[in-house]
Amino acid sequence: MSVNSPAGQIRYSSQNSLRQHASTANSDMLTPDGLVPTWAAEATRAMTGSTSLAENYAFCGVYHIFDVHKDIVTSVQFAHDDLTKLASSSLDGSLAVHIVLPEPETCFVLKHPKGVTGFCWSYSNDLIMSCSEDGYARLFNSSNGVCVRAIHGVQQGAAVLTGIFHPVNNNMIITGSSKGNVEVTNCSTGIKPRGSTAKVNAPVLSLCFDNDGHVLWSGDERGFITSLFYSVENNRLTKGKRFSVAGSNPVTCISMRQWISREAREPSLLVNCSSNALYLFRIVGPTKSAILLRRTFPISHNSPSLKIRSCFCPIMSFRQGACVVTGSEDGSVYFFNAERANKACINKLQGHSAPVIDVSFNYDESMLASCDSQGQVIVWKKEP
């Protein structure tokens, strides 16, 4: 089986098609300030089903509960551009692949010697990479659960805490370790290219790329975000700038979005750290490797041991406002309008009896998955 994924350049087909259509067939229709014309706004409203953020992110309740994990569920993710597949990982050493449609079921559960700290889908969904406290990143065939390769870190005894696929070349994975190493590995050979390891000052808890795969953002246990430059030609990493988010509070999640609304067209970072707030940054500078704080949203997240995570809502909106969603220690899932400074919370889902660790939308936003510290994964269904 080949581990190369030529489809890895695709992130969200709905957004890409609209943006490509706007930039090619109708480039002469763009207004001087860069706003997208009315026809595109109408197309997106038809896709999302409402012109109101609050109405559009109303959910009719719990669709299904998966209860296969016995410890903290560290991550939950829908597959890319796929309405049916969902996966979840846990500190009990399990990685589960589920089907949510037409009938919910757990396809298989993969066991690791130690806790699974996180995972990610390749962009073509043929592989799942898991990160484990045993010091290995493992590549699994997502169809049958067969382990394709186990990759050890460069430093013995270092747990693998986070990992992602390169957005353009899915044959390369990037992992972060408990020893502060950010490492690039070739999936096909298991080899780490020369110059492909960078060192930060603390355990690496979160990673994300920009859309082109040139700038890598790393969040660590001491509260710093570090930008690193990735060379697509030789897979080398070069350290850029370092930024403190909120004192020494761990940065537990970073996600990047190129364009989230007509009011926020600049690239943005969404960041969780254990300071009772969710942070939204603008990405600035000639190399797009510096950040400036745009605003914060209040959530309950004070425990450094809980790696609370968040995400941007996947559909690119031409309406006023843009939505982000996050877990919280109070057991709720919060939706915030990213463009509203005051009273930004537009919805809250309550169904968990423990802190909500991670959240994930499927690509058309018809379902949302959330997971908690007691082992439950809840799938929510949007109102028709």
Tab-separated table of C-alpha atoms in Angstrom:
chain	number	residue	atom	x	y	z
A	1	MET	CA	0.000	0.000	0.000
A	2	SER	CA	1.315	3.432	-0.927
A	3	VAL	CA	1.340	6.057	1.788
A	4	ASN	CA	1.499	8.924	-0.715
A	5	SER	CA	-1.688	10.966	-0.823
A	6	PRO	CA	-1.931	13.080	-4.004
A	7	ALA	CA	-5.240	14.475	-2.841
A	8	GLY	CA	-3.607	16.060	0.185
A	9	GLN	CA	-3.942	19.582	-1.185
A	10	ILE	CA	-7.716	19.545	-0.651
A	11	ARG	CA	-9.040	20.867	2.640
A	12	TYR	CA	-12.682	21.868	2.245
A	13	SER	CA	-14.106	21.304	-1.197
A	14	SER	CA	-17.047	23.670	-0.735
A	15	GLN	CA	-14.911	26.684	0.185
A	16	ASN	CA	-12.252	25.980	-2.432
A	17	SER	CA	-14.756	25.740	-5.248
A	18	LEU	CA	-16.349	29.048	-4.322
A	19	ARG	CA	-13.018	30.828	-3.956
A	20	GLN	CA	-11.646	29.427	-7.227
A	21	HIS	CA	-14.832	30.388	-9.037
A	22	ALA	CA	-14.601	33.911	-7.646
A	23	SER	CA	-10.932	34.287	-8.585
A	24	THR	CA	-11.181	32.890	-12.143
A	25	ALA	CA	-14.498	33.079	-13.921
A	26	ASN	CA	-15.654	36.217	-12.109
A	27	SER	CA	-12.469	37.994	-11.061
A	28	ASP	CA	-13.712	41.204	-12.673
A	29	MET	CA	-16.685	41.269	-10.293
A	30	LEU	CA	-14.610	41.709	-7.108
A	31	THR	CA	-15.106	45.070	-5.449
A	32	PRO	CA	-12.133	47.400	-4.861
A	33	ASP	CA	-11.948	46.503	-1.172
A	34	GLY	CA	-11.856	42.776	-1.929
A	35	LEU	CA	-15.402	41.840	-0.856
A	36	VAL	CA	-16.970	38.878	-2.600
A	37	PRO	CA	-19.907	39.829	-4.875
A	38	THR	CA	-23.569	39.180	-4.146
A	39	TRP	CA	-23.898	36.024	-6.276
A	40	ALA	CA	-21.323	34.252	-4.093
A	41	ALA	CA	-23.073	35.373	-0.912
A	42	GLU	CA	-26.335	33.895	-2.178
A	43	ALA	CA	-24.599	30.627	-3.037
A	44	THR	CA	-23.167	30.333	0.452
A	45	ARG	CA	-26.455	31.200	2.115
A	46	ALA	CA	-28.075	28.410	0.114
A	47	MET	CA	-25.372	26.040	1.382
A	48	THR	CA	-25.596	27.069	5.033
A	49	GLY	CA	-29.382	27.408	5.064
A	50	SER	CA	-29.642	30.700	6.932
A	51	THR	CA	-28.377	34.255	7.007
A	52	SER	CA	-28.221	34.254	10.815
A	53	LEU	CA	-25.260	32.696	12.635
A	54	ALA	CA	-27.382	31.899	15.690
A	55	GLU	CA	-30.025	30.142	13.587
A	56	ASN	CA	-27.481	28.364	11.464
A	57	TYR	CA	-25.739	26.817	14.503
A	58	ALA	CA	-28.875	25.578	16.245
A	59	PHE	CA	-28.863	21.838	16.936
A	60	CYS	CA	-31.855	19.572	17.451
A	61	GLY	CA	-30.084	17.434	20.030
A	62	VAL	CA	-27.966	14.306	20.450
A	63	TYR	CA	-27.810	12.069	17.390
A	64	HIS	CA	-25.681	9.292	18.900
A	65	ILE	CA	-23.294	8.534	21.783
A	66	PHE	CA	-20.201	6.353	21.314
A	67	ASP	CA	-19.013	4.835	24.587
A	68	VAL	CA	-16.002	2.683	23.685
A	69	HIS	CA	-13.293	4.548	25.636
A	70	LYS	CA	-12.524	4.119	29.343
A	71	ASP	CA	-10.412	7.218	29.942
A	72	ILE	CA	-10.062	10.812	28.690
A	73	VAL	CA	-10.934	11.089	24.994
A	74	THR	CA	-8.016	13.184	23.764
A	75	SER	CA	-9.313	13.955	20.269
A	76	VAL	CA	-12.271	13.478	17.945
A	77	GLN	CA	-12.232	14.210	14.208
A	78	PHE	CA	-14.475	13.716	11.221
A	79	ALA	CA	-12.724	12.566	8.059
A	80	HIS	CA	-12.027	15.209	5.407
A	81	ASP	CA	-14.894	15.798	2.943
A	82	ASP	CA	-16.671	12.700	4.244
A	83	LEU	CA	-19.993	12.764	6.082
A	84	THR	CA	-19.826	9.187	7.333
A	85	LYS	CA	-16.460	8.591	9.042
A	86	LEU	CA	-15.421	9.690	12.526
A	87	ALA	CA	-12.485	8.683	14.715
A	88	SER	CA	-11.606	9.197	18.380
A	89	SER	CA	-8.564	8.548	20.586
A	90	SER	CA	-8.118	8.071	24.317
A	91	LEU	CA	-5.541	7.884	27.076
A	92	ASP	CA	-6.713	4.303	27.666
A	93	GLY	CA	-4.571	3.409	24.624
A	94	SER	CA	-7.406	3.072	22.127
A	95	LEU	CA	-8.062	4.629	18.717
A	96	ALA	CA	-11.570	3.964	17.401
A	97	VAL	CA	-12.956	4.431	13.891
A	98	HIS	CA	-16.717	4.958	13.687
A	99	ILE	CA	-19.391	5.243	11.031
A	100	VAL	CA	-22.133	7.791	11.776
A	101	LEU	CA	-24.315	7.357	8.664
A	102	PRO	CA	-26.589	5.686	7.763
A	103	GLU	CA	-26.514	3.791	11.061
A	104	PRO	CA	-23.943	4.629	13.783
A	105	GLU	CA	-21.469	1.861	14.569
A	106	THR	CA	-17.855	1.400	15.658
A	107	CYS	CA	-15.890	-0.288	12.869
A	108	PHE	CA	-12.770	-1.225	14.865
A	109	VAL	CA	-10.740	-0.215	17.913
A	110	LEU	CA	-6.937	-0.113	17.672
A	111	LYS	CA	-4.946	-0.672	20.871
A	112	HIS	CA	-1.654	1.021	21.783
A	113	PRO	CA	0.703	0.055	24.641
A	114	LYS	CA	0.185	3.477	26.243
A	115	GLY	CA	-2.186	6.417	25.968
A	116	VAL	CA	-3.025	7.922	22.580
A	117	THR	CA	-2.445	11.667	22.895
A	118	GLY	CA	-4.017	12.554	19.549
A	119	PHE	CA	-4.386	11.600	15.892
A	120	CYS	CA	-5.143	13.026	12.482
A	121	TRP	CA	-6.548	11.888	9.131
A	122	SER	CA	-4.523	12.188	5.950
A	123	TYR	CA	-6.246	14.554	3.549
A	124	SER	CA	-7.312	11.678	1.307
A	125	ASN	CA	-8.555	9.762	4.404
A	126	ASP	CA	-6.655	6.592	3.491
A	127	LEU	CA	-4.389	6.869	6.539
A	128	ILE	CA	-4.749	7.782	10.201
A	129	MET	CA	-1.679	8.835	12.176
A	130	SER	CA	-1.820	8.275	15.930
A	131	CYS	CA	0.477	9.851	18.537
A	132	SER	CA	1.262	7.879	21.669
A	133	GLU	CA	2.901	8.206	25.055
A	134	ASP	CA	5.006	5.158	24.171
A	135	GLY	CA	7.170	7.334	21.881
A	136	TYR	CA	5.760	6.199	18.540
A	137	ALA	CA	3.679	7.767	15.804
A	138	ARG	CA	1.772	5.026	13.999
A	139	LEU	CA	0.235	5.035	10.524
A	140	PHE	CA	-2.895	2.917	10.082
A	141	ASN	CA	-4.912	1.981	7.044
A	142	SER	CA	-8.227	3.661	7.835
A	143	SER	CA	-10.250	1.000	5.988
A	144	ASN	CA	-9.067	-2.087	7.880
A	145	GLY	CA	-7.005	-0.802	10.835
A	146	VAL	CA	-3.749	-2.434	9.680
A	147	CYS	CA	-0.634	-0.666	10.973
A	148	VAL	CA	1.399	0.481	7.951
A	149	ARG	CA	4.367	1.912	9.861
A	150	ALA	CA	5.501	2.755	13.416
A	151	ILE	CA	7.829	5.749	13.632
A	152	HIS	CA	10.011	6.420	16.678
A	153	GLY	CA	11.089	9.890	17.735
A	154	VAL	CA	14.688	11.094	17.590
A	155	GLN	CA	15.018	11.179	21.391
A	156	GLN	CA	14.566	8.021	23.425
A	157	GLY	CA	11.886	8.169	26.109
A	158	ALA	CA	10.058	11.103	24.521
A	159	ALA	CA	6.284	10.748	24.198
A	160	VAL	CA	4.723	11.856	20.914
A	161	LEU	CA	2.142	14.453	21.979
A	162	THR	CA	0.830	15.801	18.669
A	163	GLY	CA	1.166	15.263	14.943
A	164	ILE	CA	-0.129	16.411	11.554
A	165	PHE	CA	0.242	15.608	7.867
A	166	HIS	CA	1.837	18.180	5.610
A	167	PRO	CA	-1.096	19.853	3.784
A	168	VAL	CA	0.512	19.644	0.321
A	169	ASN	CA	2.633	16.495	0.564
A	170	ASN	CA	0.830	13.879	2.663
A	171	ASN	CA	3.887	11.648	2.480
A	172	MET	CA	5.491	13.852	5.140
A	173	ILE	CA	4.296	13.972	8.758
A	174	ILE	CA	5.296	16.415	11.472
A	175	THR	CA	5.233	15.423	15.145
A	176	GLY	CA	5.850	17.178	18.436
A	177	SER	CA	7.381	15.427	21.451
A	178	SER	CA	7.549	15.743	25.230
A	179	LYS	CA	11.230	16.690	24.866
A	180	GLY	CA	10.407	19.771	22.792
A	181	ASN	CA	11.312	18.296	19.408
A	182	VAL	CA	9.396	19.126	16.235
A	183	GLU	CA	10.249	16.370	13.739
A	184	VAL	CA	9.562	15.755	10.049
A	185	THR	CA	9.359	12.131	8.870
A	186	ASN	CA	8.909	10.532	5.463
A	187	CYS	CA	5.970	8.126	5.743
A	188	SER	CA	7.150	5.801	2.968
A	189	THR	CA	10.646	5.269	4.365
A	190	GLY	CA	10.348	6.227	8.028
A	191	ILE	CA	13.436	8.426	7.558
A	192	LYS	CA	13.784	11.913	9.029
A	193	PRO	CA	15.503	14.120	6.406
A	194	ARG	CA	18.621	16.059	7.355
A	195	GLY	CA	17.758	19.352	9.017
A	196	SER	CA	14.152	18.335	9.580
A	197	THR	CA	14.168	18.535	13.390
A	198	ALA	CA	13.733	21.758	15.355
A	199	LYS	CA	13.891	22.252	19.111
A	200	VAL	CA	11.581	24.448	21.181
A	201	ASN	CA	11.869	25.114	24.896
A	202	ALA	CA	9.087	22.871	26.214
A	203	PRO	CA	6.920	19.843	25.356
A	204	VAL	CA	5.053	20.441	22.083
A	205	LEU	CA	1.296	20.132	22.614
A	206	SER	CA	-0.127	21.454	19.337
A	207	LEU	CA	0.841	21.977	15.693
A	208	CYS	CA	-0.782	23.488	12.616
A	209	PHE	CA	0.270	24.606	9.124
A	210	ASP	CA	-0.766	27.476	6.924
A	211	ASN	CA	-2.602	26.472	3.742
A	212	ASP	CA	0.540	26.290	1.595
A	213	GLY	CA	2.565	24.286	4.110
A	214	HIS	CA	5.298	26.929	4.385
A	215	VAL	CA	4.721	28.194	7.936
A	216	LEU	CA	4.300	25.745	10.827
A	217	TRP	CA	2.904	26.914	14.171
A	218	SER	CA	3.913	25.115	17.365
A	219	GLY	CA	2.290	25.535	20.792
A	220	ASP	CA	4.134	24.346	23.894
A	221	GLU	CA	3.589	23.536	27.549
A	222	ARG	CA	5.135	26.813	28.777
A	223	GLY	CA	2.653	29.021	26.947
A	224	PHE	CA	4.617	29.933	23.809
A	225	ILE	CA	3.673	29.792	20.139
A	226	THR	CA	6.668	29.397	17.836
A	227	SER	CA	6.563	29.911	14.074
A	228	LEU	CA	8.792	27.653	11.996
A	229	PHE	CA	9.506	27.837	8.279
A	230	TYR	CA	9.138	24.591	6.343
A	231	SER	CA	11.065	24.134	3.098
A	232	VAL	CA	8.945	22.108	0.691
A	233	GLU	CA	12.040	21.456	-1.469
A	234	ASN	CA	14.195	19.721	1.168
A	235	ASN	CA	11.822	19.332	4.155
A	236	ARG	CA	14.014	21.433	6.451
A	237	LEU	CA	12.662	23.340	9.441
A	238	THR	CA	13.917	26.796	10.401
A	239	LYS	CA	12.810	28.538	13.580
A	240	GLY	CA	11.090	31.883	13.188
A	241	LYS	CA	9.542	33.964	15.977
A	242	ARG	CA	8.256	33.077	19.425
A	243	PHE	CA	5.217	34.616	21.138
A	244	SER	CA	3.828	34.300	24.673
A	245	VAL	CA	0.050	33.807	24.776
A	246	ALA	CA	-0.998	34.043	28.421
A	247	GLY	CA	1.902	33.678	30.804
A	248	SER	CA	3.047	30.111	31.372
A	249	ASN	CA	-0.306	28.468	30.588
A	250	PRO	CA	0.052	25.529	28.161
A	251	VAL	CA	-1.037	26.112	24.551
A	252	THR	CA	-3.250	23.059	24.072
A	253	CYS	CA	-4.620	23.728	20.588
A	254	ILE	CA	-3.805	25.826	17.518
A	255	SER	CA	-5.858	25.947	14.322
A	256	MET	CA	-5.357	28.212	11.321
A	257	ARG	CA	-7.841	29.684	8.866
A	258	GLN	CA	-6.921	31.720	5.801
A	259	TRP	CA	-10.206	33.613	5.473
A	260	ILE	CA	-13.140	33.311	7.850
A	261	SER	CA	-15.606	36.057	6.835
A	262	ARG	CA	-15.941	39.207	4.762
A	263	GLU	CA	-15.053	41.170	7.918
A	264	ALA	CA	-11.980	39.013	8.690
A	265	ARG	CA	-10.183	38.356	5.433
A	266	GLU	CA	-6.689	38.166	6.932
A	267	PRO	CA	-5.271	34.786	8.093
A	268	SER	CA	-6.158	33.894	11.685
A	269	LEU	CA	-5.050	31.553	14.460
A	270	LEU	CA	-7.471	30.112	17.010
A	271	VAL	CA	-5.699	29.182	20.249
A	272	ASN	CA	-6.633	27.398	23.483
A	273	CYS	CA	-4.559	27.709	26.637
A	274	SER	CA	-5.536	27.125	30.264
A	275	SER	CA	-6.321	30.747	31.144
A	276	ASN	CA	-10.144	30.622	31.012
A	277	ALA	CA	-10.201	32.104	27.515
A	278	LEU	CA	-10.160	31.228	23.820
A	279	TYR	CA	-7.826	33.453	21.775
A	280	LEU	CA	-8.160	34.667	18.192
A	281	PHE	CA	-5.016	36.117	16.574
A	282	ARG	CA	-4.358	37.849	13.266
A	283	ILE	CA	-1.395	36.544	11.291
A	284	VAL	CA	0.698	39.489	10.118
A	285	GLY	CA	4.117	40.430	8.737
A	286	PRO	CA	5.780	40.065	5.338
A	287	THR	CA	6.371	36.342	5.888
A	288	LYS	CA	3.031	35.777	7.645
A	289	SER	CA	4.864	34.408	10.681
A	290	ALA	CA	3.887	36.955	13.360
A	291	ILE	CA	0.630	37.244	15.301
A	292	LEU	CA	-1.438	40.026	16.878
A	293	LEU	CA	-4.304	39.425	19.296
A	294	ARG	CA	-7.718	40.246	17.827
A	295	ARG	CA	-10.002	39.231	20.696
A	296	THR	CA	-10.671	36.682	23.428
A	297	PHE	CA	-13.758	34.669	24.350
A	298	PRO	CA	-14.492	33.514	27.919
A	299	ILE	CA	-14.595	29.770	28.560
A	300	SER	CA	-13.912	27.545	31.560
A	301	HIS	CA	-10.377	26.194	31.103
A	302	ASN	CA	-8.094	26.470	34.100
A	303	SER	CA	-6.563	23.020	34.505
A	304	PRO	CA	-3.210	22.583	32.675
A	305	SER	CA	-3.748	18.818	32.559
A	306	LEU	CA	-6.859	19.127	30.362
A	307	LYS	CA	-5.949	19.721	26.712
A	308	ILE	CA	-9.096	21.596	25.665
A	309	ARG	CA	-9.383	22.094	21.891
A	310	SER	CA	-11.359	24.206	19.428
A	311	CYS	CA	-11.896	24.671	15.698
A	312	PHE	CA	-13.135	27.065	13.060
A	313	CYS	CA	-16.469	26.157	11.537
A	314	PRO	CA	-15.613	24.684	8.113
A	315	ILE	CA	-17.928	26.517	5.727
A	316	MET	CA	-16.477	29.809	4.615
A	317	SER	CA	-19.190	32.394	5.284
A	318	PHE	CA	-20.094	35.456	3.225
A	319	ARG	CA	-22.536	36.594	5.880
A	320	GLN	CA	-21.707	39.021	8.619
A	321	GLY	CA	-19.746	37.227	11.320
A	322	ALA	CA	-17.886	33.927	11.468
A	323	CYS	CA	-18.224	31.077	13.922
A	324	VAL	CA	-15.722	29.184	16.087
A	325	VAL	CA	-16.529	26.316	18.448
A	326	THR	CA	-14.683	25.070	21.530
A	327	GLY	CA	-14.816	22.611	24.386
A	328	SER	CA	-14.855	23.742	28.013
A	329	GLU	CA	-14.226	22.418	31.508
A	330	ASP	CA	-17.823	23.122	32.541
A	331	GLY	CA	-19.073	20.319	30.249
A	332	SER	CA	-20.501	22.616	27.566
A	333	VAL	CA	-19.726	23.174	23.898
A	334	TYR	CA	-19.570	26.888	23.075
A	335	PHE	CA	-20.154	28.644	19.742
A	336	PHE	CA	-18.775	32.163	19.356
A	337	ASN	CA	-19.181	34.798	16.669
A	338	ALA	CA	-15.537	35.600	15.954
A	339	GLU	CA	-16.401	39.109	14.750
A	340	ARG	CA	-18.373	40.174	17.823
A	341	ALA	CA	-16.443	41.791	20.668
A	342	ASN	CA	-19.335	41.684	23.187
A	343	LYS	CA	-21.901	38.949	23.813
A	344	ALA	CA	-20.112	36.770	21.287
A	345	CYS	CA	-21.614	33.455	22.447
A	346	ILE	CA	-24.334	32.461	19.969
A	347	ASN	CA	-25.059	28.926	21.208
A	348	LYS	CA	-24.151	26.421	23.923
A	349	LEU	CA	-24.675	22.654	23.849
A	350	GLN	CA	-25.106	20.849	27.168
A	351	GLY	CA	-25.050	17.072	27.232
A	352	HIS	CA	-21.712	16.076	28.712
A	353	SER	CA	-21.287	15.385	32.421
A	354	ALA	CA	-17.526	16.059	32.313
A	355	PRO	CA	-15.118	18.573	30.738
A	356	VAL	CA	-15.395	18.675	26.946
A	357	ILE	CA	-11.925	18.097	25.468
A	358	ASP	CA	-12.331	18.356	21.685
A	359	VAL	CA	-14.884	19.263	19.023
A	360	SER	CA	-15.133	18.550	15.282
A	361	PHE	CA	-17.569	19.444	12.487
A	362	ASN	CA	-18.152	17.304	9.438
A	363	TYR	CA	-17.461	19.257	6.264
A	364	ASP	CA	-21.027	20.427	5.550
A	365	GLU	CA	-21.686	21.304	9.234
A	366	SER	CA	-24.693	18.980	9.453
A	367	MET	CA	-23.126	17.204	12.444
A	368	LEU	CA	-20.792	18.104	15.277
A	369	ALA	CA	-18.830	15.628	17.404
A	370	SER	CA	-17.584	16.373	20.926
A	371	CYS	CA	-15.699	14.249	23.449
A	372	ASP	CA	-15.090	14.447	27.190
A	373	SER	CA	-12.786	13.404	30.000
A	374	GLN	CA	-14.982	10.449	31.021
A	375	GLY	CA	-14.701	8.584	27.717
A	376	GLN	CA	-17.867	9.654	25.878
A	377	VAL	CA	-18.159	10.886	22.309
A	378	ILE	CA	-21.401	12.684	21.456
A	379	VAL	CA	-22.541	13.350	17.895
A	380	TRP	CA	-24.952	16.302	17.582
A	381	LYS	CA	-27.243	16.859	14.615
A	382	LYS	CA	-28.059	20.286	13.239
A	383	GLU	CA	-31.685	21.299	12.913
A	384	PRO	CA	-32.965	20.703	9.351
